[in-house]
Amino acid sequence: MTNIILLGPPGAGKGTQAARLQDNLGIVHISTGDMLRAEVASGSDLGEQAKGIMESGGLVPDDLIIAMISKRISCEDCSGGFILDGFPRTTPQAEALDEMLADSGIVLDHVIEIRVDDEAMIQRITGRFACAECGAGYHDDFHPPKEDGVCDKCGSEKFVRRADDDEDTVRSRLQAYHRQTAPIISYYSDKGGLSSVDGMADIDEVTREICKITG
Ligand code: AP5
């Protein structure tokens, strides 16, 4: 059982690498962004509260996120290990996670920071799209489907782009990262459990570096 946190700004490659870790290690990928987008799509109360905040590039309030993650981590499928992608994102979230893990006797094995340059993240995110059927992720320049307009994984010809992936919103998301999330890098390095990888390397190289850490 391995429990991992992936940290890094919007576009750093957390989702891309978490999906690979899920396949390689057979552990559960938990993305708070994906969970919130599912809530928005379902029209739930949480989705209604989160929608406008996500569209403006801000962070959803800690109490809502902490409750959502607390419920998710206690699900049976997480007992074999998990990768947290997009959580924690503030110091109160990191402290709440510590409490949740201590209460459940769960040990955090790796906190991995993916380091990148902000300006490159604009290009990465504004070029991103995904298969509407299976969710496989692509990029206009860096990772297009092998056959133009056809998903490599499921053959679907339908693709979607995220509502918060326009340039202005990405800049707001990067600001929120530096203001509210970057401080938790020192929270984890002070505890002695932080590793870093160069997220500007190509996707396969980043995966190799992460695998060296996770073993
Ligand atoms: P979330 O969905 O978590 O978005 P994010 O953190 O902004 O991260 P992204 O998904 O944009 O980037 P990523 O690092 O996963 O990169 P990816 O692998 O896709 O959150 C969305 C919103 O939800 C937030 O703004 C907030 O409102 C809310 N929210 C979520 N969690 C919250 C929390 N805990 N508290 C409060 N609010 C919360 O890669 C990007 C692109 O680059 C892809 O096209 C990929 O193919 C490409 N790529 C990846 N790696 C490389 C590489 N090495 N080289 C070249 N291209 C690459």
Coordinates of C-alpha atoms and ligand atoms in Angstrom, one line a residue:
M1 CA 0.0 0.0 0.0
T2 CA 1.4 3.4 -1.1
N3 CA -0.1 6.8 -0.3
I4 CA 1.2 9.7 -2.4
I5 CA 0.5 13.5 -2.7
L6 CA 1.4 15.2 -5.9
L7 CA 1.9 19.0 -5.6
G8 CA 2.4 21.6 -8.3
P9 CA 0.8 24.5 -10.0
P10 CA -2.0 24.2 -12.6
G11 CA -0.6 22.4 -15.7
A12 CA 2.4 20.9 -13.8
G13 CA 1.3 17.4 -14.9
K14 CA -0.3 16.2 -11.6
G15 CA -3.3 14.6 -13.4
T16 CA -1.1 13.1 -16.2
Q17 CA 1.3 11.6 -13.7
A18 CA -1.3 10.5 -11.2
A19 CA -3.1 8.5 -14.0
R20 CA 0.2 6.7 -14.8
L21 CA 0.9 6.0 -11.1
Q22 CA -2.7 4.6 -10.8
D23 CA -1.9 2.2 -13.7
N24 CA 1.6 1.3 -12.5
L25 CA 0.9 0.9 -8.8
G26 CA -2.7 -0.2 -8.9
I27 CA -3.7 2.5 -6.4
V28 CA -6.6 5.0 -6.5
H29 CA -6.2 8.4 -8.2
I30 CA -8.2 11.0 -6.2
S31 CA -8.5 14.4 -8.1
T32 CA -10.4 17.1 -6.2
G33 CA -10.7 19.0 -9.4
D34 CA -12.4 16.0 -11.1
M35 CA -14.6 15.4 -8.1
L36 CA -15.7 19.0 -8.1
R37 CA -16.4 19.0 -11.9
A38 CA -18.6 15.9 -11.3
E39 CA -20.5 17.8 -8.6
V40 CA -21.0 20.8 -10.9
A41 CA -22.2 18.5 -13.7
S42 CA -24.7 16.7 -11.4
G43 CA -26.1 20.1 -10.2
S44 CA -25.6 19.1 -6.5
D45 CA -25.5 21.8 -3.7
L46 CA -21.7 21.4 -3.6
G47 CA -21.5 21.8 -7.3
E48 CA -23.6 24.9 -7.2
Q49 CA -21.4 26.4 -4.6
A50 CA -18.2 25.5 -6.4
K51 CA -19.1 26.4 -10.0
G52 CA -18.6 30.2 -10.0
I53 CA -15.4 29.9 -7.9
M54 CA -13.9 27.4 -10.2
E55 CA -14.8 29.4 -13.3
S56 CA -13.1 32.5 -11.8
G57 CA -9.9 30.5 -10.9
G58 CA -10.3 30.8 -7.1
L59 CA -10.2 28.1 -4.5
V60 CA -13.4 26.4 -3.2
P61 CA -13.7 26.9 0.7
D62 CA -11.6 24.6 2.8
D63 CA -14.5 23.2 4.8
L64 CA -16.3 21.9 1.7
I65 CA -13.2 20.3 0.3
I66 CA -12.1 18.8 3.6
A67 CA -15.5 17.2 4.0
M68 CA -15.4 15.8 0.5
I69 CA -11.9 14.3 0.8
S70 CA -12.6 12.9 4.3
K71 CA -15.6 10.9 2.8
R72 CA -13.6 9.8 -0.2
I73 CA -10.5 8.6 1.7
S74 CA -12.7 6.5 4.0
C75 CA -14.0 4.5 1.0
E76 CA -13.0 0.8 0.8
D77 CA -11.1 1.2 -2.6
C78 CA -8.6 3.6 -0.9
S79 CA -7.4 1.0 1.6
G80 CA -4.9 -0.3 -1.0
G81 CA -3.4 3.1 -1.4
F82 CA -4.1 6.4 -3.1
I83 CA -2.6 9.4 -5.0
L84 CA -3.9 12.8 -4.0
D85 CA -4.0 15.2 -7.0
G86 CA -5.1 18.8 -6.2
F87 CA -5.4 18.3 -2.4
P88 CA -4.2 19.7 -0.1
R89 CA -4.1 23.1 -1.6
T90 CA -4.0 25.3 1.6
T91 CA -2.3 25.0 5.0
P92 CA -5.7 24.3 6.7
Q93 CA -6.3 21.5 4.2
A94 CA -2.8 20.0 4.9
E95 CA -3.4 20.1 8.6
A96 CA -6.9 18.5 8.2
L97 CA -5.3 15.8 6.1
D98 CA -2.7 15.1 8.8
E99 CA -5.6 14.7 11.3
M100 CA -7.6 12.4 9.0
L101 CA -4.6 10.2 8.3
A102 CA -3.6 10.0 12.0
D103 CA -7.2 9.1 13.0
S104 CA -7.3 6.3 10.5
G105 CA -3.7 5.1 11.1
I106 CA -2.8 5.8 7.5
V107 CA 0.8 6.7 6.7
L108 CA 1.8 9.1 3.9
D109 CA 4.6 7.6 2.0
H110 CA 5.6 10.3 -0.5
V111 CA 4.9 14.0 -1.1
I112 CA 6.2 14.9 -4.6
E113 CA 6.4 18.4 -5.9
I114 CA 6.4 18.8 -9.7
R115 CA 8.4 22.0 -10.4
V116 CA 7.6 24.1 -13.5
D117 CA 7.8 27.6 -15.0
D118 CA 4.5 29.6 -14.9
E119 CA 4.6 31.0 -18.4
A120 CA 5.0 27.5 -19.9
M121 CA 1.9 26.4 -18.0
I122 CA -0.3 28.9 -19.9
Q123 CA 0.6 27.1 -23.2
R124 CA 0.2 23.7 -21.6
I125 CA -3.3 24.4 -20.2
T126 CA -4.8 26.3 -23.1
G127 CA -3.8 23.5 -25.4
R128 CA -5.3 20.7 -23.3
F129 CA -8.3 18.7 -24.2
A130 CA -9.8 15.3 -23.2
C131 CA -11.9 12.5 -24.7
A132 CA -15.5 13.1 -23.8
E133 CA -16.2 9.4 -23.4
C134 CA -13.2 7.9 -21.5
G135 CA -11.5 11.1 -20.1
A136 CA -8.1 10.3 -21.7
G137 CA -6.0 13.5 -21.7
Y138 CA -4.4 15.1 -24.8
H139 CA -2.6 18.3 -25.8
D140 CA -2.7 20.2 -29.2
D141 CA 1.1 20.3 -29.5
F142 CA 2.6 18.0 -26.9
H143 CA 0.3 15.0 -26.9
P144 CA -2.2 14.8 -29.8
P145 CA -4.1 11.6 -30.5
K146 CA -2.2 9.3 -32.8
E147 CA -5.0 9.6 -35.4
D148 CA -6.3 13.1 -35.7
G149 CA -9.8 13.5 -34.0
V150 CA -9.9 9.9 -32.7
C151 CA -9.2 8.9 -29.1
D152 CA -6.3 6.5 -28.8
K153 CA -7.9 4.7 -25.9
C154 CA -11.6 4.2 -26.8
G155 CA -11.9 5.4 -30.5
S156 CA -14.4 8.1 -29.6
E157 CA -14.4 11.2 -31.9
K158 CA -15.8 13.5 -29.2
F159 CA -13.5 15.7 -27.2
V160 CA -14.0 18.4 -24.5
R161 CA -12.1 21.4 -23.1
R162 CA -12.4 22.6 -19.5
A163 CA -14.4 25.8 -18.8
D164 CA -11.5 27.2 -16.7
D165 CA -8.7 26.6 -19.3
D166 CA -8.8 30.0 -21.0
E167 CA -5.8 32.2 -20.5
D168 CA -7.2 34.8 -18.1
T169 CA -8.6 32.1 -15.7
V170 CA -5.3 30.2 -15.9
R171 CA -3.5 33.3 -14.7
S172 CA -5.9 33.6 -11.8
R173 CA -5.4 29.9 -11.0
L174 CA -1.6 30.4 -11.0
Q175 CA -2.0 33.4 -8.7
A176 CA -4.1 31.4 -6.3
Y177 CA -1.5 28.7 -6.4
H178 CA 1.4 31.0 -5.4
R179 CA -0.7 32.8 -2.7
Q180 CA -2.4 29.9 -1.1
T181 CA -0.8 26.6 -2.2
A182 CA 2.9 27.3 -2.5
P183 CA 3.2 27.7 1.4
I184 CA 2.4 24.0 1.8
I185 CA 5.7 23.1 0.0
S186 CA 7.6 24.3 3.1
Y187 CA 4.9 22.7 5.3
Y188 CA 6.0 19.3 3.9
S189 CA 9.7 20.1 3.5
D190 CA 9.8 21.2 7.2
K191 CA 8.4 17.8 8.1
G192 CA 11.2 16.2 6.1
G193 CA 9.0 14.3 3.6
L194 CA 9.2 16.3 0.4
S195 CA 10.7 15.1 -2.9
S196 CA 10.9 17.2 -6.1
V197 CA 11.0 16.4 -9.8
D198 CA 11.6 18.6 -12.8
G199 CA 8.2 19.0 -14.5
M200 CA 9.7 20.8 -17.5
A201 CA 11.1 17.5 -18.7
D202 CA 9.0 15.4 -21.2
I203 CA 6.1 13.4 -19.8
D204 CA 7.9 10.0 -19.9
E205 CA 11.0 11.5 -18.2
V206 CA 8.9 13.0 -15.4
T207 CA 7.2 9.5 -14.9
R208 CA 10.7 7.9 -14.7
E209 CA 11.8 10.4 -12.0
I210 CA 8.6 9.9 -10.0
C211 CA 9.0 6.1 -10.2
K212 CA 12.5 6.4 -8.8
I213 CA 11.0 8.1 -5.8
T214 CA 8.0 5.7 -5.3
G215 CA 10.1 2.6 -6.0
Ligands
AP5_1 P1 -7.7 21.0 -10.7 O1 -8.6 20.2 -11.6 O2 -7.0 20.3 -9.6 O3 -6.8 21.9 -11.6 P2 -5.3 22.4 -11.4 O4 -4.6 22.2 -10.1 O5 -5.4 23.8 -11.9 O6 -4.5 21.4 -12.3 P3 -4.7 21.0 -13.7 O7 -5.6 19.9 -13.8 O8 -5.0 22.2 -14.6 O9 -3.2 20.6 -14.1 P4 -2.4 19.3 -13.9 O10 -1.2 19.6 -13.0 O11 -3.2 18.1 -13.5 O12 -1.8 19.1 -15.3 P5 -2.2 18.0 -16.4 O13 -1.6 16.7 -16.1 O14 -3.6 18.1 -16.8 O15 -8.6 22.2 -10.0 C1 -9.5 22.9 -10.7 C2 -10.2 23.9 -9.8 O16 -11.0 23.2 -8.8 C3 -9.3 24.8 -9.0 O17 -9.0 26.0 -9.7 C4 -10.2 25.1 -7.8 O18 -11.2 26.1 -8.1 C5 -10.9 23.8 -7.5 N1 -10.2 23.0 -6.6 C6 -9.7 21.7 -6.8 N2 -9.1 21.2 -5.7 C7 -9.3 22.1 -4.8 C8 -8.9 22.2 -3.4 N3 -8.1 21.2 -2.8 N4 -9.2 23.3 -2.7 C9 -9.9 24.3 -3.2 N5 -10.3 24.3 -4.5 C10 -10.0 23.2 -5.3 O19 -1.3 18.6 -17.7 C11 -1.7 19.8 -18.3 C12 -1.4 19.6 -19.9 O20 0.0 19.6 -20.1 C13 -2.0 18.3 -20.5 O21 -2.4 18.6 -21.8 C14 -0.8 17.4 -20.5 O22 -0.9 16.5 -21.6 C15 0.4 18.4 -20.7 N6 1.5 17.9 -20.0 C16 1.6 17.3 -18.7 N7 2.9 17.1 -18.4 C17 3.7 17.6 -19.4 C18 5.1 17.6 -19.7 N8 6.0 17.1 -18.8 N9 5.5 18.2 -20.8 C19 4.6 18.7 -21.7 N10 3.2 18.6 -21.6 C20 2.8 18.1 -20.4

